[in-house]
Each structure stands twice: as C-alpha cells, then as structure tokens.
Short mmCIF file of C-alpha atoms and ligand atoms in Angstrom, two decimals:
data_model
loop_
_atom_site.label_atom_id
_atom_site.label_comp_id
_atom_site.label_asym_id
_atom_site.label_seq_id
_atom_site.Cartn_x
_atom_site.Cartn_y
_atom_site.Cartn_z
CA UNK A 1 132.30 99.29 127.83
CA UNK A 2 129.37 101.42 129.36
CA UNK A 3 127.53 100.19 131.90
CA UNK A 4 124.49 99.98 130.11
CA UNK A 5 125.38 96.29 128.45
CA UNK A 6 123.41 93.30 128.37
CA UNK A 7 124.67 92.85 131.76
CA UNK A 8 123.71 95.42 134.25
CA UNK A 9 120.50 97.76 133.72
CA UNK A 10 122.51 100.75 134.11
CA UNK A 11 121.01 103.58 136.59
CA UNK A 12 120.65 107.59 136.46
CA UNK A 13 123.97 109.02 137.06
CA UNK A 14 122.26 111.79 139.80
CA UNK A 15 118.96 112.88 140.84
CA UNK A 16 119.20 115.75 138.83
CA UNK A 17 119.84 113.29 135.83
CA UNK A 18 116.61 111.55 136.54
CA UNK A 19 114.43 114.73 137.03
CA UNK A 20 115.40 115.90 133.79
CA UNK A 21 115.00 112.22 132.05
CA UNK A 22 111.74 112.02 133.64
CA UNK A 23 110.54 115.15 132.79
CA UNK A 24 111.34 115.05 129.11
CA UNK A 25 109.55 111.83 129.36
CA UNK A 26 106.18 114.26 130.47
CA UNK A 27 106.89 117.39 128.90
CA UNK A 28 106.79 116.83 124.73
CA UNK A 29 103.74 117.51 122.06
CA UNK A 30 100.87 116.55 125.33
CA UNK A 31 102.27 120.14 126.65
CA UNK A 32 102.66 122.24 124.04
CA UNK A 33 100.71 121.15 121.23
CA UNK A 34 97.75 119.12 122.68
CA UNK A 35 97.30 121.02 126.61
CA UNK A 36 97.10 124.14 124.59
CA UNK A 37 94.42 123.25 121.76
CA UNK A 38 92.68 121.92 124.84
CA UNK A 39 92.12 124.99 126.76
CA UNK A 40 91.50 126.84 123.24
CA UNK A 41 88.66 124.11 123.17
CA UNK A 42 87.45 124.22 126.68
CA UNK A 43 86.98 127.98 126.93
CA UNK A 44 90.76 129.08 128.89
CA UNK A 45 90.89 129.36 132.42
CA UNK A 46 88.30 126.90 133.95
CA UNK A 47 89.82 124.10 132.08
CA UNK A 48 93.55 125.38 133.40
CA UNK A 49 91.99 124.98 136.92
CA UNK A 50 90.33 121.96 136.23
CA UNK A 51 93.76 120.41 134.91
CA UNK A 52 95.86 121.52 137.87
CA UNK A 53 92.96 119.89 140.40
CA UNK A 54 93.33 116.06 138.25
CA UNK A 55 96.97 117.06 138.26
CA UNK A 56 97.51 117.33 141.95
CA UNK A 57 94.80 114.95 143.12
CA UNK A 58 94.93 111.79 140.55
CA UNK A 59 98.46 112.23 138.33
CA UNK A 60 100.60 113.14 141.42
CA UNK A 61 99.42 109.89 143.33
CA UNK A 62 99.78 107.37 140.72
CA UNK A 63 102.92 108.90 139.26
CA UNK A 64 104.28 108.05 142.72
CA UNK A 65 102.94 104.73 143.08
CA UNK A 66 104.33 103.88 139.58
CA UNK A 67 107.77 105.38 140.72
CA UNK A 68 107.89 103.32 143.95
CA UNK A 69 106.61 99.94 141.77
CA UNK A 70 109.48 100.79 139.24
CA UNK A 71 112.26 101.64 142.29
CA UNK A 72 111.42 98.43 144.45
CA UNK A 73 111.41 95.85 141.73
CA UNK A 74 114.14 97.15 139.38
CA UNK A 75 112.10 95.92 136.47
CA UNK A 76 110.42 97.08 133.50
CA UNK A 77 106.32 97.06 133.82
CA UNK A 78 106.06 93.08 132.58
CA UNK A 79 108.85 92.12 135.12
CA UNK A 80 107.80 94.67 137.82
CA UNK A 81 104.18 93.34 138.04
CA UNK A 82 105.46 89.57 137.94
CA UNK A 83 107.96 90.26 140.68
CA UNK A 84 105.33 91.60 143.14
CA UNK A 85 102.46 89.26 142.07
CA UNK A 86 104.94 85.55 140.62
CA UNK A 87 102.69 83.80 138.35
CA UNK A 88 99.94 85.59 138.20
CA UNK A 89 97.79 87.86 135.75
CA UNK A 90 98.86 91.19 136.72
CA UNK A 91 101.86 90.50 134.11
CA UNK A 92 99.35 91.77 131.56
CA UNK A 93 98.96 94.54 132.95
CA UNK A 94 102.90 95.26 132.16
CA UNK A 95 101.96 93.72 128.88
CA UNK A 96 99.51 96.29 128.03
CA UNK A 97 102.08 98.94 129.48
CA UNK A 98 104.19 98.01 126.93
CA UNK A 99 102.09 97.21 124.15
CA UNK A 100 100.37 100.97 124.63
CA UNK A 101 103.72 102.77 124.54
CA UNK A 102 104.56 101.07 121.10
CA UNK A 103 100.96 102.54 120.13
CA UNK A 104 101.72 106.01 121.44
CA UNK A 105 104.96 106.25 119.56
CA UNK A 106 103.46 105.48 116.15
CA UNK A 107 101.28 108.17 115.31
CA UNK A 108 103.28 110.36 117.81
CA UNK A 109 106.46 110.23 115.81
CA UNK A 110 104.19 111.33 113.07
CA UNK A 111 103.30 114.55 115.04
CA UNK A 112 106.75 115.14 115.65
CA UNK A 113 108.07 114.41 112.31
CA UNK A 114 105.49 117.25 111.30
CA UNK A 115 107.01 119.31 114.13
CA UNK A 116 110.74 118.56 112.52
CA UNK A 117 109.19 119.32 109.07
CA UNK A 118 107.87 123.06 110.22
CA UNK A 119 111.80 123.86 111.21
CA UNK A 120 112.98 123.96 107.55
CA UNK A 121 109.50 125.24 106.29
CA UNK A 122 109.33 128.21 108.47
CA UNK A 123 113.12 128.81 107.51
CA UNK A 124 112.68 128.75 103.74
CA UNK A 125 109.24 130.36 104.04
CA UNK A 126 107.52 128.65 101.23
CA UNK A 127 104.42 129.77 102.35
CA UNK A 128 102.43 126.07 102.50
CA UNK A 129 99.68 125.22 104.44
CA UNK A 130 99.44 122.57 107.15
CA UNK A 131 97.28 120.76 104.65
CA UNK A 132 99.61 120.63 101.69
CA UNK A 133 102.44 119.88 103.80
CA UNK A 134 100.50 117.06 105.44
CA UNK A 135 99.46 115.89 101.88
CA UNK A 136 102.82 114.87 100.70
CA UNK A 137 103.31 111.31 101.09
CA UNK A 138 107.19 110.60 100.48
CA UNK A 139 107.72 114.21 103.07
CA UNK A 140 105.27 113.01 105.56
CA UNK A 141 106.68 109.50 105.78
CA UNK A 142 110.36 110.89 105.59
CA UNK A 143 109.91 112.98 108.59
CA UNK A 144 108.43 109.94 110.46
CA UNK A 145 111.25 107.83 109.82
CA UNK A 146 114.08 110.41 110.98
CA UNK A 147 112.11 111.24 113.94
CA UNK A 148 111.60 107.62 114.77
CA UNK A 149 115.55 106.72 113.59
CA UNK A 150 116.64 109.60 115.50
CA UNK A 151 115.01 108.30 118.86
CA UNK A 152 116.34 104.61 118.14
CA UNK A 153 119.39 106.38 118.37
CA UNK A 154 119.19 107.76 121.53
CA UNK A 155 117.52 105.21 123.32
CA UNK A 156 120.49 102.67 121.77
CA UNK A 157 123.15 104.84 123.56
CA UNK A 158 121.17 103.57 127.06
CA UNK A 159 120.64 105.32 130.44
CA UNK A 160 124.07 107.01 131.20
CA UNK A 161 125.06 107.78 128.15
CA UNK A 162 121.77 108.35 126.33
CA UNK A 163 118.84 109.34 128.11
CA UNK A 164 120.22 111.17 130.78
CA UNK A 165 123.30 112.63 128.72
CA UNK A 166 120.50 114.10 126.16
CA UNK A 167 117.85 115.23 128.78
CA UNK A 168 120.95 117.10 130.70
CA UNK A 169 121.33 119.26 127.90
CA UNK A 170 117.92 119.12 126.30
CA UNK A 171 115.49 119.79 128.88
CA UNK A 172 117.19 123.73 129.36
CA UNK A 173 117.41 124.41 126.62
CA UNK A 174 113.68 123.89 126.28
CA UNK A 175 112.90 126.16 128.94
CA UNK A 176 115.07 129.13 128.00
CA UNK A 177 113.74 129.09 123.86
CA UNK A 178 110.24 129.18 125.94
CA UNK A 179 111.34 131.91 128.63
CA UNK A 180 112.28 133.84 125.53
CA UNK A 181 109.65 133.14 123.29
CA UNK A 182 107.31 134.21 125.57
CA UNK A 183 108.54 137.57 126.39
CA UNK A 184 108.09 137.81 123.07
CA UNK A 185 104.66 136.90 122.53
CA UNK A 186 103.19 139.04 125.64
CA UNK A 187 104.74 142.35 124.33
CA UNK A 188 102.46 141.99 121.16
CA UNK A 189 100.06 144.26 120.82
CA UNK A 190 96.84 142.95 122.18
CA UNK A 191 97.99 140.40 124.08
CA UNK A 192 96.26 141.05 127.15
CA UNK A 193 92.77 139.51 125.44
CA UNK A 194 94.59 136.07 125.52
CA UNK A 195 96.33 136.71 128.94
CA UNK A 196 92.62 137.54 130.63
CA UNK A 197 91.25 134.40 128.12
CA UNK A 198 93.97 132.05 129.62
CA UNK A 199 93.80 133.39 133.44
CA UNK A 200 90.55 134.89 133.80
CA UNK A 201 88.16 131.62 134.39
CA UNK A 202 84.08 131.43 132.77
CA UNK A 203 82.75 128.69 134.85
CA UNK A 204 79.77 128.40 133.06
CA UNK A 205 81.66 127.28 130.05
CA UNK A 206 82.63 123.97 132.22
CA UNK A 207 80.56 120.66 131.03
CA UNK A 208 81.30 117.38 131.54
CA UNK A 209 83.63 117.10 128.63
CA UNK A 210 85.53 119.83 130.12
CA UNK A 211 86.17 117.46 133.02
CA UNK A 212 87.04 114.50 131.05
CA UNK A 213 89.53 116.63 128.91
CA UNK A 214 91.38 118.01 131.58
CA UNK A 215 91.69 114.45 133.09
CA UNK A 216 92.58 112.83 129.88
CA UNK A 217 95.27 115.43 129.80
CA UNK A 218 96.63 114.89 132.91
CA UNK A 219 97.56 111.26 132.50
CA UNK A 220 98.64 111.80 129.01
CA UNK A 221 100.83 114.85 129.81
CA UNK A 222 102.19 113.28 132.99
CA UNK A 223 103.20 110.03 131.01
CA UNK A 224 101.32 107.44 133.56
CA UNK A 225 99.01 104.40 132.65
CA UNK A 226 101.84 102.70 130.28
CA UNK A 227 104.43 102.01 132.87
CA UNK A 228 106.69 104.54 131.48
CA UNK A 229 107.71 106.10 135.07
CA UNK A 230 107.82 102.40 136.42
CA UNK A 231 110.68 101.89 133.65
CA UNK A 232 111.73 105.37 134.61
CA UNK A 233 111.64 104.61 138.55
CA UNK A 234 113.84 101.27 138.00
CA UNK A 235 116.90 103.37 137.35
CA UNK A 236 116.72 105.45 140.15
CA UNK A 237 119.59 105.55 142.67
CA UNK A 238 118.78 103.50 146.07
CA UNK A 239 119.30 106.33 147.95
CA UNK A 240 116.90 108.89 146.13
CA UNK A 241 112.86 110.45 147.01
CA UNK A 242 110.32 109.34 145.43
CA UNK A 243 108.14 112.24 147.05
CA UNK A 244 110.39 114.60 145.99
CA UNK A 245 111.33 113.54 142.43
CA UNK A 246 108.15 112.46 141.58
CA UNK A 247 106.95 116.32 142.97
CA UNK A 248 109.53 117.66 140.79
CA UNK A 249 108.98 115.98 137.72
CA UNK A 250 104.70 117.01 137.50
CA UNK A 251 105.81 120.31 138.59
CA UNK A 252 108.49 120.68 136.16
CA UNK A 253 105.39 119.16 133.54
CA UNK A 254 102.76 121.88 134.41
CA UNK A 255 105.13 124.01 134.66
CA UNK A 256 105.87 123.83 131.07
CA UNK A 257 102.01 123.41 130.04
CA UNK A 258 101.35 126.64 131.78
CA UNK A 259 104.29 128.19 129.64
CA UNK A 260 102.99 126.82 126.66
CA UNK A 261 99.62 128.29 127.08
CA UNK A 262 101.09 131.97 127.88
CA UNK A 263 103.56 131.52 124.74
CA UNK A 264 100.27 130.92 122.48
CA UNK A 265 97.39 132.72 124.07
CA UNK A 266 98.65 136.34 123.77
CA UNK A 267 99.99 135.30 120.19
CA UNK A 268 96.78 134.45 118.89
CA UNK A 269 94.49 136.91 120.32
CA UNK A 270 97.25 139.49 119.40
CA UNK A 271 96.64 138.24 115.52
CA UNK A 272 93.29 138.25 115.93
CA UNK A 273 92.57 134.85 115.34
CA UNK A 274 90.17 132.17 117.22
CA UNK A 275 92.06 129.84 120.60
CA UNK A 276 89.03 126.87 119.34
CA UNK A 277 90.95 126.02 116.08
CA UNK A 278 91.09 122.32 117.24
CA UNK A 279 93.88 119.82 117.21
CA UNK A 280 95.92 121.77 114.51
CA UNK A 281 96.47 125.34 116.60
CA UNK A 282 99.93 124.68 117.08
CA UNK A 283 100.40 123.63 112.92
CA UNK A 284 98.28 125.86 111.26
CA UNK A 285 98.11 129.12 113.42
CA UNK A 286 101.08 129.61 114.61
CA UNK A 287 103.33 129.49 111.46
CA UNK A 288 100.86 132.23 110.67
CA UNK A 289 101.71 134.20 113.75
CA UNK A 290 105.14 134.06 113.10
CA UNK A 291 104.81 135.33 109.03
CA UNK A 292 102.95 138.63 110.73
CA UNK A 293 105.48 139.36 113.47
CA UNK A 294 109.46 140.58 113.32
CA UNK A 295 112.24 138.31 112.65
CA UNK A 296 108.88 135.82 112.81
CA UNK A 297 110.88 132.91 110.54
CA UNK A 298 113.82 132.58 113.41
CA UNK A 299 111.09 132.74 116.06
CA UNK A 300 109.25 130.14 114.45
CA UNK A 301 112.44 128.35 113.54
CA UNK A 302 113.19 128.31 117.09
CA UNK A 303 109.41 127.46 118.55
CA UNK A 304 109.68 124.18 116.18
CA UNK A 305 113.12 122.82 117.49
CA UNK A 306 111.57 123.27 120.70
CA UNK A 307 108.58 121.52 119.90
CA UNK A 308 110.87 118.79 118.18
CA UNK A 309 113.00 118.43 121.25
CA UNK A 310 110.61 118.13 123.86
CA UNK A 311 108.72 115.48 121.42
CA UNK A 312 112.28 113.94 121.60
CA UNK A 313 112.49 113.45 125.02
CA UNK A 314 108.70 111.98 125.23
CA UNK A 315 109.76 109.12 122.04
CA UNK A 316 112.61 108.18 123.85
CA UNK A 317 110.66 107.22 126.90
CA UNK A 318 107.71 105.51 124.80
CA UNK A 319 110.39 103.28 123.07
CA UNK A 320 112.38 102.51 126.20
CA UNK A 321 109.26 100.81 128.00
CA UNK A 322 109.59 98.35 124.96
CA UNK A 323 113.26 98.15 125.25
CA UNK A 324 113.62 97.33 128.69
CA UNK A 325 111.19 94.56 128.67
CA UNK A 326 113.26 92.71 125.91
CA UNK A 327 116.32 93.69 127.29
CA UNK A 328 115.06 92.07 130.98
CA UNK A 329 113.23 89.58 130.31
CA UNK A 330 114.07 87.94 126.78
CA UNK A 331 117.48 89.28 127.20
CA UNK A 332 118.00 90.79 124.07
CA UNK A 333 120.97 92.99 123.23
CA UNK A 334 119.49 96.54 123.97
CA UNK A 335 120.53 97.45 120.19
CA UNK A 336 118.65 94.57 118.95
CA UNK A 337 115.55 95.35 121.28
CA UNK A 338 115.70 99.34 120.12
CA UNK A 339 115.66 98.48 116.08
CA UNK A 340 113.37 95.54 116.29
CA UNK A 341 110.68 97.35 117.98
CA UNK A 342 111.59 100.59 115.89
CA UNK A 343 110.75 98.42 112.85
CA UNK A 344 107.39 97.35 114.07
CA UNK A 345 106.51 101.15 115.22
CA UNK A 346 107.28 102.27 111.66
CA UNK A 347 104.72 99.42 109.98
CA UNK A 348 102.05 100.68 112.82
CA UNK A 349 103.15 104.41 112.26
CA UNK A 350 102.30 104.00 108.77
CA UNK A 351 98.55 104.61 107.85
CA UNK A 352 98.83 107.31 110.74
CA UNK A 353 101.23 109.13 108.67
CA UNK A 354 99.05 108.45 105.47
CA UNK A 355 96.05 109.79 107.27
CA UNK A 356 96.45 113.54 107.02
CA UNK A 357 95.21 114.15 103.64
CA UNK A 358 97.37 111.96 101.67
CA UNK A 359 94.53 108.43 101.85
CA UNK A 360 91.18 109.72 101.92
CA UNK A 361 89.73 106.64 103.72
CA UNK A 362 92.45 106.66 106.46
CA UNK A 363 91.61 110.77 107.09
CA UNK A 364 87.72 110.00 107.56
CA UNK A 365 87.20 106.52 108.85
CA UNK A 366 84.12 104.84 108.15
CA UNK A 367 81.70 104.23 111.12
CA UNK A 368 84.02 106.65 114.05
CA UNK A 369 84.61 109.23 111.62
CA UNK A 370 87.96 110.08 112.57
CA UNK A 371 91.28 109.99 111.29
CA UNK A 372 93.45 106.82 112.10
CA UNK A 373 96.00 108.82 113.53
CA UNK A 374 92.61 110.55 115.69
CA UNK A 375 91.57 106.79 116.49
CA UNK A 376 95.06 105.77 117.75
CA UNK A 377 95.41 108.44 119.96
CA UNK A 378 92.12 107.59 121.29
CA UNK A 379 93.12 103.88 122.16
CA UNK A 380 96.31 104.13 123.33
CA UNK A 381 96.29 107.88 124.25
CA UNK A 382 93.74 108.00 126.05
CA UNK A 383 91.75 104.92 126.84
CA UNK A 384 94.10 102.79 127.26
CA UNK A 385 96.02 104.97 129.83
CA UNK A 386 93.05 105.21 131.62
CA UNK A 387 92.83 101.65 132.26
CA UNK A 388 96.48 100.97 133.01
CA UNK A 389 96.07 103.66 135.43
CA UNK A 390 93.16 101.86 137.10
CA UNK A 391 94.33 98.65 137.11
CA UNK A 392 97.86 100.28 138.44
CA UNK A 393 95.67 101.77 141.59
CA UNK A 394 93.42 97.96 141.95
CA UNK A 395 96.84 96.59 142.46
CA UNK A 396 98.47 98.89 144.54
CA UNK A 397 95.77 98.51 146.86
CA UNK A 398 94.56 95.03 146.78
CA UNK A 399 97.83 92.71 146.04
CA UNK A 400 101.12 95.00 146.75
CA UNK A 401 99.37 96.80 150.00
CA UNK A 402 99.29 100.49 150.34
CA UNK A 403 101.80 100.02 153.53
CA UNK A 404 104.20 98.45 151.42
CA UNK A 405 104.44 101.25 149.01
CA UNK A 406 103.93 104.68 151.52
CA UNK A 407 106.95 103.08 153.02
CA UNK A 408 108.71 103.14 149.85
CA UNK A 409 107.61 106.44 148.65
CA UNK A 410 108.72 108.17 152.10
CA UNK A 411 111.44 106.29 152.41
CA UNK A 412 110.59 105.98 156.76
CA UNK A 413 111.35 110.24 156.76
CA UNK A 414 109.33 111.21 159.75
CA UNK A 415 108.84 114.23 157.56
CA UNK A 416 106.91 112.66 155.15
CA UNK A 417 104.08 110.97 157.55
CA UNK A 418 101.33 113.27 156.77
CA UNK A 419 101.18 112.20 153.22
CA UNK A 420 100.30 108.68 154.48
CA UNK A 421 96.89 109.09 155.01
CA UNK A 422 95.80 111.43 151.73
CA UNK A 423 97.49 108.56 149.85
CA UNK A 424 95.73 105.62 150.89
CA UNK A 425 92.51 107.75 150.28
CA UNK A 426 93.13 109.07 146.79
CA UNK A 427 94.67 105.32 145.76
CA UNK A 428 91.50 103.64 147.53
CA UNK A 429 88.37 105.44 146.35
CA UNK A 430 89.55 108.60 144.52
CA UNK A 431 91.61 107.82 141.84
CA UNK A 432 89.76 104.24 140.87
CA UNK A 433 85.89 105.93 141.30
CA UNK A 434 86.94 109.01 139.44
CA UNK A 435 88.46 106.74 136.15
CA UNK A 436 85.96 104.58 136.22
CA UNK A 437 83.15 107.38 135.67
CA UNK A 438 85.86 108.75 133.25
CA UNK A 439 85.58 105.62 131.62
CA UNK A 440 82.35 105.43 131.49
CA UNK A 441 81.80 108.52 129.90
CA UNK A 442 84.61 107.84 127.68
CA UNK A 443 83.03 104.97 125.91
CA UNK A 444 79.40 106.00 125.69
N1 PFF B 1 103.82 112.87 128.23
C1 PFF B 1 104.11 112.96 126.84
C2 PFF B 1 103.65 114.31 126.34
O1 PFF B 1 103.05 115.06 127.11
O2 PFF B 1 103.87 114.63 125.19
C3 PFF B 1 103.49 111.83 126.04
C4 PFF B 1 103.72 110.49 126.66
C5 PFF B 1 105.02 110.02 126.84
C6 PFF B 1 102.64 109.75 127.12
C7 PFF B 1 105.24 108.81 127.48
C8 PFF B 1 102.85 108.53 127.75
C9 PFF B 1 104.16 108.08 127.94
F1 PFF B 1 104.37 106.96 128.54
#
C-alpha cells in the first residue's frame, strides 16, 4: 500500500521532488497566459520591473512564512492555523484558504480546458475563432470536465506517487518545449520590436494600475494567499531549507514568466499585431501566429500541451488544499475527499464555462459588467488572495512571533542571519501597509 493512505500524510520523496511540485503549483496559465496579457496591457518593460520588485520584496517573504507555517505544523491551512492559535479564529483564515482554492479551480479548469481544446484545434486546423470555439456549450463544458477529471486523478494517486511522480517529469518538459519555442519565435523576422517592447522600459506609461497589476500578479503567479504552499510546506522532509526551496521555487516561477513573455513578444510584433489585446492574447493571437509561420500547427500543437501541462500542475495544487483538509481533519479517505470536492468544483465551474459566449447574461453581468468567469477571478483570484495574504502576515507577526518562524525558515544556519532583520521588516510594515493600499485601491 503507498504511503499516502488514510494513515500517514505521506511526504516529498527529495528536495528536488518538492521544488518541482511546488513550482508546478506557481508556474501554470498566471505565467503564461495571464503575466503576459499583463505586460501587453501595462506597456512591456516597466511593468516586468515592477513585477520582479513585488516579487522579491512581498511574494518571496510570505511564500516563506507560508512554507515555514506549513513545515512546523504538518497540517493543511485549517489545521495549521488551529495548531498554532487552539481554539481560536485564525481557523478561518485556513477556511478561507481552502474555500478560495475551490474558487480558483472552477473557472481555472475552464481556462485550461480551453487550453486542452486549442491542442486538437491547432492540429486539425479548422480555422475557428476563439469566439466560436468558446461558444459551443457541450465542447466548452467537455473540456472542463476532462481537465477537472484529469486533475482528480492525479491528486487521487497522493504525494509520492502523484504529485511529485507527475511534476518530476512534467515540470522539464515544460521548460525544454519553451527553450525551443522560443528560439523559434526570436528568429522571426521583426522580432526585435517585441524584444526592445518587452526589455526596453517607458516609465511614463506606469500608473497606479500598473502597480496594482504587477502586485496582483505576483501573489497569483506565486500561488500564496490560499494556503497552497502551507499544504505544500507540510510535506517537506524535516531536514530540508525553507530559504532555499522557497528561493528556488519563485525563481523557478519568474523564471518561466520571463520565458513566456520572450516566447510571445517577438511573435506578435513579428506578425504585426497589437501586445494590448487583453485577457485573450494567448487564445486568439497566437493560434494566428502559428497559421502564418512554418510547421506553425506542430508549434502550436506543442505551445498548447505546454500551456495544458503547466495548468496541470497549478489544478493539482488548488484541489489538494481541499483534499488535505478533509483528509486531516474529517478524515476522509483521500479518494473520497478528491471526487467529492471535484463534484462541487464542477457545479461552481459551471456558469464560468457558460460565460464565454454561450449565456449572454453570464458573458456581461448586470451591474459589474463582467463575465462570471471575469468576476470569479476577481474574488478569489485576486481579492481574496490579497486578504489571505494579509491576514497570513497579521498572524505571523502578532500570534505565531516573527522569532518563532526566522528560526524555522533558517533552520539556526549561521549563514542565514542576515535575512533576519529584512524579514521582520517586510512581514511588519511592508507587506501588510503595501496590501492594504492594494486593497484599497482594489475595491474603490
Ligand atoms: N500560480 C498559479 C498560476 O500562476 O497559474 C495559479 C494558482 C495556483 C494560484 C495555486 C493560487 C494557488 F494556490
């Protein structure tokens, strides 16, 4: 029997196992679909800076505070909060962890059913648009319910022998399709536009939505705010870094942003078309990109598996924050857990995958004037990540200690003292003063 049962947790097999696991849990549709639209948005370069800066100084500290929480308690985000704080309200916090990553992977499994969708339309070339292929109800709602089956499975075969099995072999050959990709993509002709558009930064194009964009994208790409790298953290081996995973996985992240961005910039420049095309670059451009270039159907081919597999790796983390909690604390069987909540994400999943086209009233809501699939990734993919992330950094601070947790992340290496006192500043006052102006402007 594996070691994943009812009975033990399981853990990562090696470091290695749980760099790769963690980073497929960061790098998925937030890198390659959303962090590029972004910078199309946000006029190229200054945003890229901007992103690296909320990176480094707000994702990097909480992503190692929600590590250390996850390492320490052995819990998911409900039992890790309850284990620090016994019997009192930070459990909600966990709550909301898990309640947000059940929201994520609704309308996100619709993205990446679209993504799974574009493999066998860019082989058979039937020449549809993004909007016609959006439009078909029983295709749209198919392709959610592999994509969502298909990470049930996964996440069913537990830590050994799922996630970290998967994300072993996944995770390279994610980067070597995008090493490849984008050799070919800068040897178009007139790619240097979108190389000088993507490197060269315009200052003057920054605003304050630029700011709040590039933040929004940080937490969202770097998976933090939902207790995803707590559930993450639980399985790592006594003996292994925080500091140094935790460095490895948002490297490994913007690392693979920054790809994505020089696989698409040149591209679209190169066909002559505008970066500001909105949330649909990656759907409606680039199939486009690929019908004007050589051999452009088995690039595309192979640009959608990769989207599809690094969407993969992201699902399976969303749906194991879920898992674990029932599996810990209600002590479900983790098979039960996996297709119980995989039935509820397909009821929530559902007007999200009507919404593109297919139910008028679900594409243009009345009052926010945004899709429902636009309105969930607002609550859960944004706002409510913010706030987890806040309340993550309140109670870091205030009711675990900071001591408590620098001595977790540097494990008493001598070698690791000067991080001590950038730490306690970002959790004290940067992080919390910088999200709560981000919420601010977020709301109003
Ligand atoms: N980080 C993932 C991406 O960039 O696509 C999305 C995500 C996964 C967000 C897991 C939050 C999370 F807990």
């Amino acid at each position: 029997m594996s070691s994943d049962n009812q009975n033990s947790r399981g853990c990562w097999n090696s470091r290695l196992g749980f760099i790769l696991a963690a980073a497929g849990s960061a790098i998925g549709l937030g890198n390659i679909w959303r962090f590029p639209y972004k910078v199309g948005e946000n006029g190229g370069a200054a945003f890229l800076i901007l992103y690296l800066v909320c990176v480094v100084l707000l994702g990097l500290p909480i992503m190692l505070a929600e590590l250390s929480l996850g390492k320490f308690t052995r819990r998911n985000p409900v039992g890790a909060f309850q284990a620090i704080k016994p019997g009192g309200n930070w459990k909600i916090v966990g709550f909301m962890g898990v309640a947000t990553g059940v929201g994520i992977l609704s309308y996100y499994a619709v993205m990446a059913g679209y993504s799974l969708g574009y493999i066998v339309k860019i082989i058979c070339c039937d020449g549809r648009t993004f909007e016609s292929f959006a439009a078909n109800p029983a295709y749209s709602i198919l392709l959610f319910v592999i994509f969502t089956i298909l990470t049930a499975l996964v996440v069913r075969g537990g830590i050994k022998n799922g996630i970290e099995r998967w994300a072993k072999i996944l995770m390279p050959i994610l980067l070597g399709l995008l090493v490849i990709l984008i050799i070919r993509s800068v040897t178009l002709e007139g790619a240097g536009e979108g190389l000088a558009f993507y490197f060269r930064p315009d200052f003057s194009k920054v605003t304050g939505k630029t700011l709040l964009d590039a933040l929004g994208q940080a937490f969202f790409s770097l998976s933090l705010g939902m207790g995803a790298m707590i559930t993450y953290g639980s399985y790592l081996p006594e003996d292994a870094s925080i500091f140094s995973s935790g460095c490895s996985v948002a490297l490994f992240d913007t690392l693979i942003a920054i790809l994505a961005g020089l696989l698409i910039f040149p591209a679209l420049f190169s066909a002559g078309l505008q970066p500001d095309e909105g949330p649909s670059l990656v759907f409606k451009v680039l199939p486009r990109i690929f019908s004007s270039i050589p051999a452009g159907n088995i690039v595309g081919a192979a640009f959608f598996i990769l989207l599809s597999i690094a969407a993969l790796t992201s699902t399976i983390s969303l749906l194991e924050v879920a898992t674990a909690y029932f599996v810990d604390e209600k002590h479900w069987l983790r098979k039960k857990a996996v297709w119980v909540i995989s039935g509820m994400v397909l009821v929530l999943g559902l007007p999200s995958a009507l919404s593109q086209g297919i139910v008028p009233w679900l594409e243009d809501l009345p009052i926010i004037h945004t899709s429902f699939l636009g309105m969930m990734d607002w609550i859960f993919g944004n706002l409510m990540l913010e706030v987890g992330a806040l309340l993550l950094a309140i109670f870091v601070v205030h009711v675990w200690k900071t001591n408590n947790v620098i001595g977790i992340i540097t494990g008493g290496r001598p070698g690791l003292k000067m991080i001590e006192k950038p730490f306690r500043f970002l959790m004290a006052f940067f992080c919390p003063l910088i999200i709560i102006i981000l919420l601010i402007f977020l709301i109003f």
